Short mmCIF file of C-alpha atoms in Angstrom, two decimals:
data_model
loop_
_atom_site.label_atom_id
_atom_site.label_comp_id
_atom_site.label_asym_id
_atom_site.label_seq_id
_atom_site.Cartn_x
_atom_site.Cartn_y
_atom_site.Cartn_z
CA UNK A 1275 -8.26 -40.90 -105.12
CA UNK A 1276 -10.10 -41.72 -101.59
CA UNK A 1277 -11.26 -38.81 -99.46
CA UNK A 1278 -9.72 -39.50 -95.81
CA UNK A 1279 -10.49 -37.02 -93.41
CA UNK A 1280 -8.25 -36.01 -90.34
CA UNK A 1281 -10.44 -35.24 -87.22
CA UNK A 1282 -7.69 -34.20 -85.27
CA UNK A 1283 -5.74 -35.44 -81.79
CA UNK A 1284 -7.98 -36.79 -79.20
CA UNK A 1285 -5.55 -38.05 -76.27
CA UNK A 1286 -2.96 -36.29 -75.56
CA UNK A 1287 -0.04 -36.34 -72.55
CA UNK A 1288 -1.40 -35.30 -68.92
CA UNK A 1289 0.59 -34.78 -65.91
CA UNK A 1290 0.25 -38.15 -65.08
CA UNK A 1291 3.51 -39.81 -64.31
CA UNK A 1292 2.90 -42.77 -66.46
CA UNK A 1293 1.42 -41.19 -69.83
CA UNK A 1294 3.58 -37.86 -68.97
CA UNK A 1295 5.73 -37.90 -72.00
CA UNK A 1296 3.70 -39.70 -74.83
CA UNK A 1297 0.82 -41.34 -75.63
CA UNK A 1298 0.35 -43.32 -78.62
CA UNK A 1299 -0.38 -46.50 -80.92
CA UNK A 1300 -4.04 -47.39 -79.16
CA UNK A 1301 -5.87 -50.68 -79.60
CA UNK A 1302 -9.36 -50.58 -80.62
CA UNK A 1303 -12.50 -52.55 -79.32
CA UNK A 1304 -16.34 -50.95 -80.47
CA UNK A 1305 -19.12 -51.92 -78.30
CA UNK A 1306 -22.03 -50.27 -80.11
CA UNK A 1307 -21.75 -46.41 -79.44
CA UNK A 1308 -18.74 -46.68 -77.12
CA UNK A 1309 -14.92 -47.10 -78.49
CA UNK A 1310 -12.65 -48.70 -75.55
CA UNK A 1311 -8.92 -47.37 -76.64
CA UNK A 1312 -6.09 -49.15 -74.96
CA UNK A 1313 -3.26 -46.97 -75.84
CA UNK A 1314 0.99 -47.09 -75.26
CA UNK A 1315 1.90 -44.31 -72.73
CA UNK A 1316 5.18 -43.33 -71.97
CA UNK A 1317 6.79 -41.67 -68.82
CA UNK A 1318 10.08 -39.72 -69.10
CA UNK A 1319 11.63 -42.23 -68.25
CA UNK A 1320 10.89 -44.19 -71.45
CA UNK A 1321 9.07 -46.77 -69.68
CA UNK A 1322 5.99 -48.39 -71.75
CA UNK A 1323 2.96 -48.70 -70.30
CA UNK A 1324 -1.20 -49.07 -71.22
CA UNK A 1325 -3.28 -46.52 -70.53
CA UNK A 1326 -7.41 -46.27 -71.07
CA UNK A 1327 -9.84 -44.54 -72.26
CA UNK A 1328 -13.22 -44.38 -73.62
CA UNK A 1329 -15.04 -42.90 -76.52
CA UNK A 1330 -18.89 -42.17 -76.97
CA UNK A 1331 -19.11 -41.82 -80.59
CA UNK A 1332 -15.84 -41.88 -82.74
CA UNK A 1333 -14.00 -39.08 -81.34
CA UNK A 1334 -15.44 -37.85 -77.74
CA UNK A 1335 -13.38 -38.83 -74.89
CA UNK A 1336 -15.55 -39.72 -71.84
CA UNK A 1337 -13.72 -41.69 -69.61
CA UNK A 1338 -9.94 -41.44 -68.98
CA UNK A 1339 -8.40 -43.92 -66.28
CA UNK A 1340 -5.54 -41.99 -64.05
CA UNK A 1341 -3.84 -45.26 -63.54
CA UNK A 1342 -2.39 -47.72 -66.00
CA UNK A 1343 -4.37 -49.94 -67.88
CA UNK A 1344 -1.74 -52.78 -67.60
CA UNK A 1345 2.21 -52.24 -66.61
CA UNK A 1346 5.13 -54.87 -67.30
CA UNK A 1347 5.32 -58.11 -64.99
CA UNK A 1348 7.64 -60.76 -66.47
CA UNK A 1349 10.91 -60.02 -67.49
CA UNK A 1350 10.34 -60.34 -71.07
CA UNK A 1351 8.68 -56.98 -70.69
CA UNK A 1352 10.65 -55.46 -68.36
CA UNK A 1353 11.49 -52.33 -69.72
CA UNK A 1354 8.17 -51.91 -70.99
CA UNK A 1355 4.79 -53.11 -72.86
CA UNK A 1356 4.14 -51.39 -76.42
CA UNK A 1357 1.49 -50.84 -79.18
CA UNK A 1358 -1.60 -52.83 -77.74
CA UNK A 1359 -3.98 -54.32 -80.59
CA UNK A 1360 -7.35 -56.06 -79.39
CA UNK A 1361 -9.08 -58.89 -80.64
CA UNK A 1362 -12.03 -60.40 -79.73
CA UNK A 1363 -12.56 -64.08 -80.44
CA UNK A 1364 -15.84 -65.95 -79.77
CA UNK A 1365 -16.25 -64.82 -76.27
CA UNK A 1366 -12.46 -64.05 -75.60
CA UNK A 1367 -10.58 -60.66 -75.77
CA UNK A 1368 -7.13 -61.15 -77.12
CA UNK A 1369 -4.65 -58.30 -76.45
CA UNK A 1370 -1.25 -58.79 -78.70
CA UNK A 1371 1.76 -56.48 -77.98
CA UNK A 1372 5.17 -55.74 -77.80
CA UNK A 1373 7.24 -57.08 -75.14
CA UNK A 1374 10.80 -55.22 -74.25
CA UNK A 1375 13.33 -56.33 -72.43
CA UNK A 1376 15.99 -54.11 -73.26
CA UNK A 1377 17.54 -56.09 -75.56
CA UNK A 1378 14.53 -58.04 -77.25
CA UNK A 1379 11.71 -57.22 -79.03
CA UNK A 1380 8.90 -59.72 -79.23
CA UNK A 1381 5.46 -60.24 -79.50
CA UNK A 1382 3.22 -61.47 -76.37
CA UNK A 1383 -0.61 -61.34 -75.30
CA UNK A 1384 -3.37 -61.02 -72.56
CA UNK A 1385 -6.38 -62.86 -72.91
CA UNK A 1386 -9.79 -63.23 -71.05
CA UNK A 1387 -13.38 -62.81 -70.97
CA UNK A 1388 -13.33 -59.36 -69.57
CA UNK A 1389 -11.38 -56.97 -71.46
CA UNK A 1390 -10.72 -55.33 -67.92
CA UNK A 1391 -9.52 -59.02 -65.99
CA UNK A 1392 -7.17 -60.17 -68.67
CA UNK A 1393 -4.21 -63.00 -67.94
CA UNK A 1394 -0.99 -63.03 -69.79
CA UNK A 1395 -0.83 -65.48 -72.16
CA UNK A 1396 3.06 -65.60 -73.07
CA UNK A 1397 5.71 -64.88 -76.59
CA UNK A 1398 3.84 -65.92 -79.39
CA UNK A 1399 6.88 -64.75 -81.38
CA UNK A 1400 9.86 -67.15 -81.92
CA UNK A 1401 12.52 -66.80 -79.27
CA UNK A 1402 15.08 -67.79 -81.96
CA UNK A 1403 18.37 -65.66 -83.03
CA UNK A 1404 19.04 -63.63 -85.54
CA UNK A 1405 22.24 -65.49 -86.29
CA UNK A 1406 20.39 -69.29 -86.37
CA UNK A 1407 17.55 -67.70 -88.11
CA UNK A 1408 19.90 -66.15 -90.69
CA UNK A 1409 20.83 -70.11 -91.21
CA UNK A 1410 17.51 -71.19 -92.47
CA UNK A 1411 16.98 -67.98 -94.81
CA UNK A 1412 18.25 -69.44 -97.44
CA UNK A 1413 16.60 -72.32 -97.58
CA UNK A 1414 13.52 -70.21 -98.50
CA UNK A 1415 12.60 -67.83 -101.12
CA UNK A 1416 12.82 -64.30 -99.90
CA UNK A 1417 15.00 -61.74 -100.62
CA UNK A 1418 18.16 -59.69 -99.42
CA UNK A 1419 16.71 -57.83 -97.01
CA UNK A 1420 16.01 -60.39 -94.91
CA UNK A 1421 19.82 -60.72 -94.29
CA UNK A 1422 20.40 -56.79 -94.02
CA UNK A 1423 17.93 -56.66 -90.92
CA UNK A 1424 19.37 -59.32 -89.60
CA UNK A 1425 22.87 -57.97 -89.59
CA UNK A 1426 21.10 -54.76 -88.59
CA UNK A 1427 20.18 -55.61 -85.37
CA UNK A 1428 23.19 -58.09 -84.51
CA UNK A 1429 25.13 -54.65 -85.17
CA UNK A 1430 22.40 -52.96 -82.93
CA UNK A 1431 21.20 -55.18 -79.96
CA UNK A 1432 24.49 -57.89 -80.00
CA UNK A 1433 25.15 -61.12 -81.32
CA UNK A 1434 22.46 -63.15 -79.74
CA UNK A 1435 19.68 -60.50 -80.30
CA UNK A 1436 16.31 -62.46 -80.94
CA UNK A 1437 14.13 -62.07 -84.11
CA UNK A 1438 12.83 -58.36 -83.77
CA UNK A 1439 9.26 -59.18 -84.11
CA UNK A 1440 6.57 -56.45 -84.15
CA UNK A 1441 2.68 -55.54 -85.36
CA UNK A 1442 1.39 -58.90 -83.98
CA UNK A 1443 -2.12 -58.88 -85.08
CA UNK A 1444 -5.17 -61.52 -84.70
CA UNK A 1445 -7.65 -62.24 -87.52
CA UNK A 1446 -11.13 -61.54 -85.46
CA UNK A 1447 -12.27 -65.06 -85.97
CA UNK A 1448 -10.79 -68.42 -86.96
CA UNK A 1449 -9.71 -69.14 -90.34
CA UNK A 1450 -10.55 -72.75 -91.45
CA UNK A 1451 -10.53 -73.92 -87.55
CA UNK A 1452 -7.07 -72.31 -86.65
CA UNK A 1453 -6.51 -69.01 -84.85
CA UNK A 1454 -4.78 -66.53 -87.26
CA UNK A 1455 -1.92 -64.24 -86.88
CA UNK A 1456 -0.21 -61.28 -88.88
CA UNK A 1457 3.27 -60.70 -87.63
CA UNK A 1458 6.24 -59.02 -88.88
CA UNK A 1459 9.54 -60.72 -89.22
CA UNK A 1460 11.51 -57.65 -91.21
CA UNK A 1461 10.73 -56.42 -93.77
CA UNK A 1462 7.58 -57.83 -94.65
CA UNK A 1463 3.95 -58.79 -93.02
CA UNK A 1464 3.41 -63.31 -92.63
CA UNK A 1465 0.66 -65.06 -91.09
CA UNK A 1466 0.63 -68.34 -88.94
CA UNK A 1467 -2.27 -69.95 -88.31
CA UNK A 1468 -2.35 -72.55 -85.33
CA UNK A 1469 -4.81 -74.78 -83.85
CA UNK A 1470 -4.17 -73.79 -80.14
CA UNK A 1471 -1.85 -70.21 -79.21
CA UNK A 1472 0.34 -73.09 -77.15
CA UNK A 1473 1.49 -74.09 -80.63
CA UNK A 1474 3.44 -70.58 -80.58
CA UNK A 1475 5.60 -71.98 -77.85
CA UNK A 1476 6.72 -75.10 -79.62
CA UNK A 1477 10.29 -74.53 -80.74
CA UNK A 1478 9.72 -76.91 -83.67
CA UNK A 1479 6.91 -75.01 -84.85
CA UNK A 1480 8.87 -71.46 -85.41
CA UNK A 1481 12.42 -73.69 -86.67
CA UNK A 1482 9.75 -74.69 -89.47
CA UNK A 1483 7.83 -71.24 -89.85
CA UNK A 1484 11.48 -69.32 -90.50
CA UNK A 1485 12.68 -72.46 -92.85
CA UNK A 1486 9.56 -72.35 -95.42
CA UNK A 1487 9.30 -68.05 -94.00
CA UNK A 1488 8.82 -67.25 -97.94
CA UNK A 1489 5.79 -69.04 -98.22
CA UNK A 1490 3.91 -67.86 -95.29
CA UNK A 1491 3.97 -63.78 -96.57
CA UNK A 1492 1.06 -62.10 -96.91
CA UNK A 1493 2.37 -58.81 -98.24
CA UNK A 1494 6.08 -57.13 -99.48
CA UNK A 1495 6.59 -53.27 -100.07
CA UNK A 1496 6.15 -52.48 -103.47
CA UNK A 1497 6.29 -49.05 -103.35
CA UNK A 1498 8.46 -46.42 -102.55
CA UNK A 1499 6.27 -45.40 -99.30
CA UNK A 1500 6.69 -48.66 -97.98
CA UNK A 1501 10.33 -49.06 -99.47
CA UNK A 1502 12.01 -49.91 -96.16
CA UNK A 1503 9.46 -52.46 -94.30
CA UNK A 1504 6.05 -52.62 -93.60
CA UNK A 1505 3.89 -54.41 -90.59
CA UNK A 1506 -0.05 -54.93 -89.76
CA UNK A 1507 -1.53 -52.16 -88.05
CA UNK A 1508 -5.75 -53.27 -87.00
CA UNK A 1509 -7.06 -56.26 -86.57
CA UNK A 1510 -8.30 -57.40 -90.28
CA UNK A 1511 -12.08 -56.62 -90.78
CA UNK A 1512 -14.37 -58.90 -92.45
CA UNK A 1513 -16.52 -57.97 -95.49
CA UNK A 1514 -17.96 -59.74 -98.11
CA UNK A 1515 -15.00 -58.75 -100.53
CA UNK A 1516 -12.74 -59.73 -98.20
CA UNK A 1517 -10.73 -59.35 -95.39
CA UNK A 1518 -9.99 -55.56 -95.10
CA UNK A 1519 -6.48 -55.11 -93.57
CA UNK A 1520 -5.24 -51.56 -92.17
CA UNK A 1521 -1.54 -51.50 -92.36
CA UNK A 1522 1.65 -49.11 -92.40
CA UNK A 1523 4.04 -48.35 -94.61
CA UNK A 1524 7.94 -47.14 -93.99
CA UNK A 1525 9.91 -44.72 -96.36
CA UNK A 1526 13.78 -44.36 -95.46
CA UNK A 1527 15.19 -41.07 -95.83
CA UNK A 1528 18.64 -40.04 -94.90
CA UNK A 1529 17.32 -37.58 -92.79
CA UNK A 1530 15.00 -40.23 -91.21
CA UNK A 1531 11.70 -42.03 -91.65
CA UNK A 1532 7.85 -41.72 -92.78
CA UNK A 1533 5.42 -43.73 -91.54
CA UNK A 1534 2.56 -43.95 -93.68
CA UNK A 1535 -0.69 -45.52 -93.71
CA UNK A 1536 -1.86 -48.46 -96.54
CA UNK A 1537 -4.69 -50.60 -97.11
CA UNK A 1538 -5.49 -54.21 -98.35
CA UNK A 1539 -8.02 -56.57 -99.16
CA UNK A 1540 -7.15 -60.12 -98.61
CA UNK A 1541 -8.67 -63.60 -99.32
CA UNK A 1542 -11.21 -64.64 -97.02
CA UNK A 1543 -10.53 -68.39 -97.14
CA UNK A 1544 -6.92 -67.79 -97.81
CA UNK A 1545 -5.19 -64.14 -96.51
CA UNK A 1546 -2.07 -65.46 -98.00
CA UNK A 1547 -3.44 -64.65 -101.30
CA UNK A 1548 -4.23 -60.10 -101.89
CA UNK A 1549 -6.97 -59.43 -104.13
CA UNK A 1550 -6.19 -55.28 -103.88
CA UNK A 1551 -3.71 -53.28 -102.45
CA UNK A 1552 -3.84 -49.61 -102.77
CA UNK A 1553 -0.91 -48.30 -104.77
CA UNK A 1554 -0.75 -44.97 -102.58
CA UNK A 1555 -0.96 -43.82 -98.87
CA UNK A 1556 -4.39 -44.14 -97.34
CA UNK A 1557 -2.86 -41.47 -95.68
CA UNK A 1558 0.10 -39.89 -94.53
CA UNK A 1559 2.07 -37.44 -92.59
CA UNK A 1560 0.96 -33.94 -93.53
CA UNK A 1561 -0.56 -32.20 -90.28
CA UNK A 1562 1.92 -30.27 -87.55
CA UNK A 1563 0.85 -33.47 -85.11
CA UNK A 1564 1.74 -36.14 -87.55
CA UNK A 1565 5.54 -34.50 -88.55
CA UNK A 1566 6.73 -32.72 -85.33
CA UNK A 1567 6.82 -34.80 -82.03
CA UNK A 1568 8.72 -37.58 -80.26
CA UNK A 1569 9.36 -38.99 -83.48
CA UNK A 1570 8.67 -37.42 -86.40
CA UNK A 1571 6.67 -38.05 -89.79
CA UNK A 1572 4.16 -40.83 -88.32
CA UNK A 1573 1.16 -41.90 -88.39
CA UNK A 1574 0.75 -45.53 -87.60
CA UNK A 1575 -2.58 -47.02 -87.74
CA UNK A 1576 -3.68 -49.83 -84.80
CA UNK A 1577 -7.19 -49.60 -84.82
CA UNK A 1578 -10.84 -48.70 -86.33
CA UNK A 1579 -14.25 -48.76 -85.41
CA UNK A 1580 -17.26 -47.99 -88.01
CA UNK A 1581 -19.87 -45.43 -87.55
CA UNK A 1582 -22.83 -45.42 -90.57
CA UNK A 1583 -20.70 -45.43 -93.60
CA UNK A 1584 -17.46 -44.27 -92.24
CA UNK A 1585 -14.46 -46.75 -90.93
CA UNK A 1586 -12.81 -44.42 -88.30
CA UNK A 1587 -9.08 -45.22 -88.15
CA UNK A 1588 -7.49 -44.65 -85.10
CA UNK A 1589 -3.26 -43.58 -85.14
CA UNK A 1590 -0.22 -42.76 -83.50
CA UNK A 1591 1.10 -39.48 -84.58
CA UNK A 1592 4.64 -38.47 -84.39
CA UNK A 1593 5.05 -41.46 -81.54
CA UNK A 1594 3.26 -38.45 -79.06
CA UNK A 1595 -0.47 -38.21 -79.48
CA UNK A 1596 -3.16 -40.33 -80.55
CA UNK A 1597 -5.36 -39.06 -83.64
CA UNK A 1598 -8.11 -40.32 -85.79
CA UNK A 1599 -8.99 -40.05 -89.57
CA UNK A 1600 -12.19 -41.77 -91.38
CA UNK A 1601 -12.83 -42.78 -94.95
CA UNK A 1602 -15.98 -44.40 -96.39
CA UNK A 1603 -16.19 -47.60 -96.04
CA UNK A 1604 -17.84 -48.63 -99.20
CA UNK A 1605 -15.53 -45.60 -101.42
CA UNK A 1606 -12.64 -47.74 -99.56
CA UNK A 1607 -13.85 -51.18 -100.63
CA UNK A 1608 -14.65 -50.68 -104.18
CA UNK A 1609 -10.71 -48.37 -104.82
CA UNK A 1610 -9.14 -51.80 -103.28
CA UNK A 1611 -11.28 -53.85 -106.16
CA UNK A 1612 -10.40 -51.26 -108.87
CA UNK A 1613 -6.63 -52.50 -107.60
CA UNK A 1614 -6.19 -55.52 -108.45
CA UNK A 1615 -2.74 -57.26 -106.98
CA UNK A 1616 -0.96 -58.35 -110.02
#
């Protein structure tokens, strides 16, 4: 069993109006010795918005911004912009999120050269409905849950509600020429892979992504910690074994859910295909901060950044503070080879 270590909150709330009643889900972009954490803050009036700060080292906080980081424009994310995840391309920063319009979730971006002068780039998520998406389900291999979701949120959101998508996540470099992306069509993690991010706007493309949707998933739950769904967390890390992939994992109870934290090596030239998965948490909720909050029992992982031989993994707890927890890097490598995916 891996040795993860909990180091504790380190952003909490302030009297802020914007990050006055949570703060939570950061994205993640290491620059030597400094950590730049784009994080989700919430005001009490549920409204999403980014906040900043920055890290010297893996855990001390030495800049905090008093003003948002970025705050909704379009009205796709008019009623707020969630769960940040950075990626940095070549020379480009790529900043995927959650859009909200009070009806829709979907998954959008930033992009630029300077992670502080960044341009929306758009839904890279297909703006297609539950009930014509239900349609082309079965003309691909997946299973029943597929259909429950769907029916889910049609019960939830109304009729015309769009594809709930969530945990979009870019691979840190392209893969075979294309750009990569993990995404999360409930309840399990696919990739797309596209020559040019336009591609995500093309209609045709997504009609053909949801047809063949079976074929394009990177990982199912298999266990009872991710029974319910489960959806990228950081961007994928590159090692010689593979691509290292951060992820969580949802458990339903009746009396609500856990959020837990998983890991997963993929295929380098291929991250459709997992070469080990571990078969327990990387971690879980256990700490006062993790099970008592906005939400609670959660820790849901969005970002890392690697110090000597530790990978620092950086959380949302209880949807109300941001934490961190680190694990060796190489321990972590070698328990995902001892796994083998069947």
């Amino acid at each position: 069993m891996l040795k993860v270590k909990k180091h504790g909150i380190i952003l909490r709330p302030t009297k802020i109006e914007f990050e006055s009643k949570c703060v939570f889900n950061p994205g993640i972009y290491q620059d030597g010795n400094n950590v730049h954490v784009v994080y989700r803050a919430l005001d009490e009036n549920f409204m999403s918005r980014f906040g900043y700060a920055r890290l010297d080292g893996p855990t001390k906080v030495v800049e905090r911004w008093k003003k948002p980081f970025a705050v909704p424009k379009y009205t796709y994310e008019k009623k707020g912009i969630e769960d940040p995840r950075i990626t940095k391309i070549g020379d480009t920063f790529y900043v995927s999120y959650v859009a909200h319009d009070g009806k829709n979730a979907v998954i959008a971006y930033m992009y630029g050269k300077n992670l502080f002068d960044l341009k929306r780039g758009g839904i890279i998520s297909p703006l297609m409905s539950y009930r014509k998406a239900s349609k082309l389900f079965q003309f691909s291999k997946i299973k029943d849950d597929y259909y429950f979701f769907s029916s889910f949120y049609e019960k939830y959101a109304g009729k015309n509600v769009l594809i709930w998508e969530k945990d979009g996540v870019f691979f840190p470099e392209k893969i075979r020429g294309k750009f990569a992306l993990l995404h999360r069509v409930l309840p399990d993690i696919q990739i797309s892979r596209v020559d040019t991010l336009n591609l995500y706007k093309d209609k045709n493309f997504w009609h053909n992504q949801i047809h063949h949707l079976g074929k394009h998933v990177v990982l199912e739950g298999r266990h009872g910690w991710e029974a319910r769904h489960i959806g990228a967390g950081a961007p994928p890390i590159k090692t010689k074994a593979g691509w290292l992939m951060i992820y969580h994992g949802v458990e339903p109870r009746n009396n609500g859910r856990i959020y837990s934290a998983g890991a997963a090596l993929l295929d380098l030239r291929d991250p459709k295909k997992v070469i080990g998965r571990l078969p327990y948490p990387l971690f879980e909720p256990k700490e006062k901060y993790e099970t008592e909050g906005f939400v609670n029992d959660v820790v849901f992982p969005t970002g890392t950044a690697r110090f000597k031989d530790e990978l620092y993994i950086y959380y949302g707890t209880s949807d109300t503070y941001i934490a961190v927890a680190s694990v060796n890097f190489d321990s972590l490598l070698k328990e995902l080879l001892d796994n083998k995916e069947e």
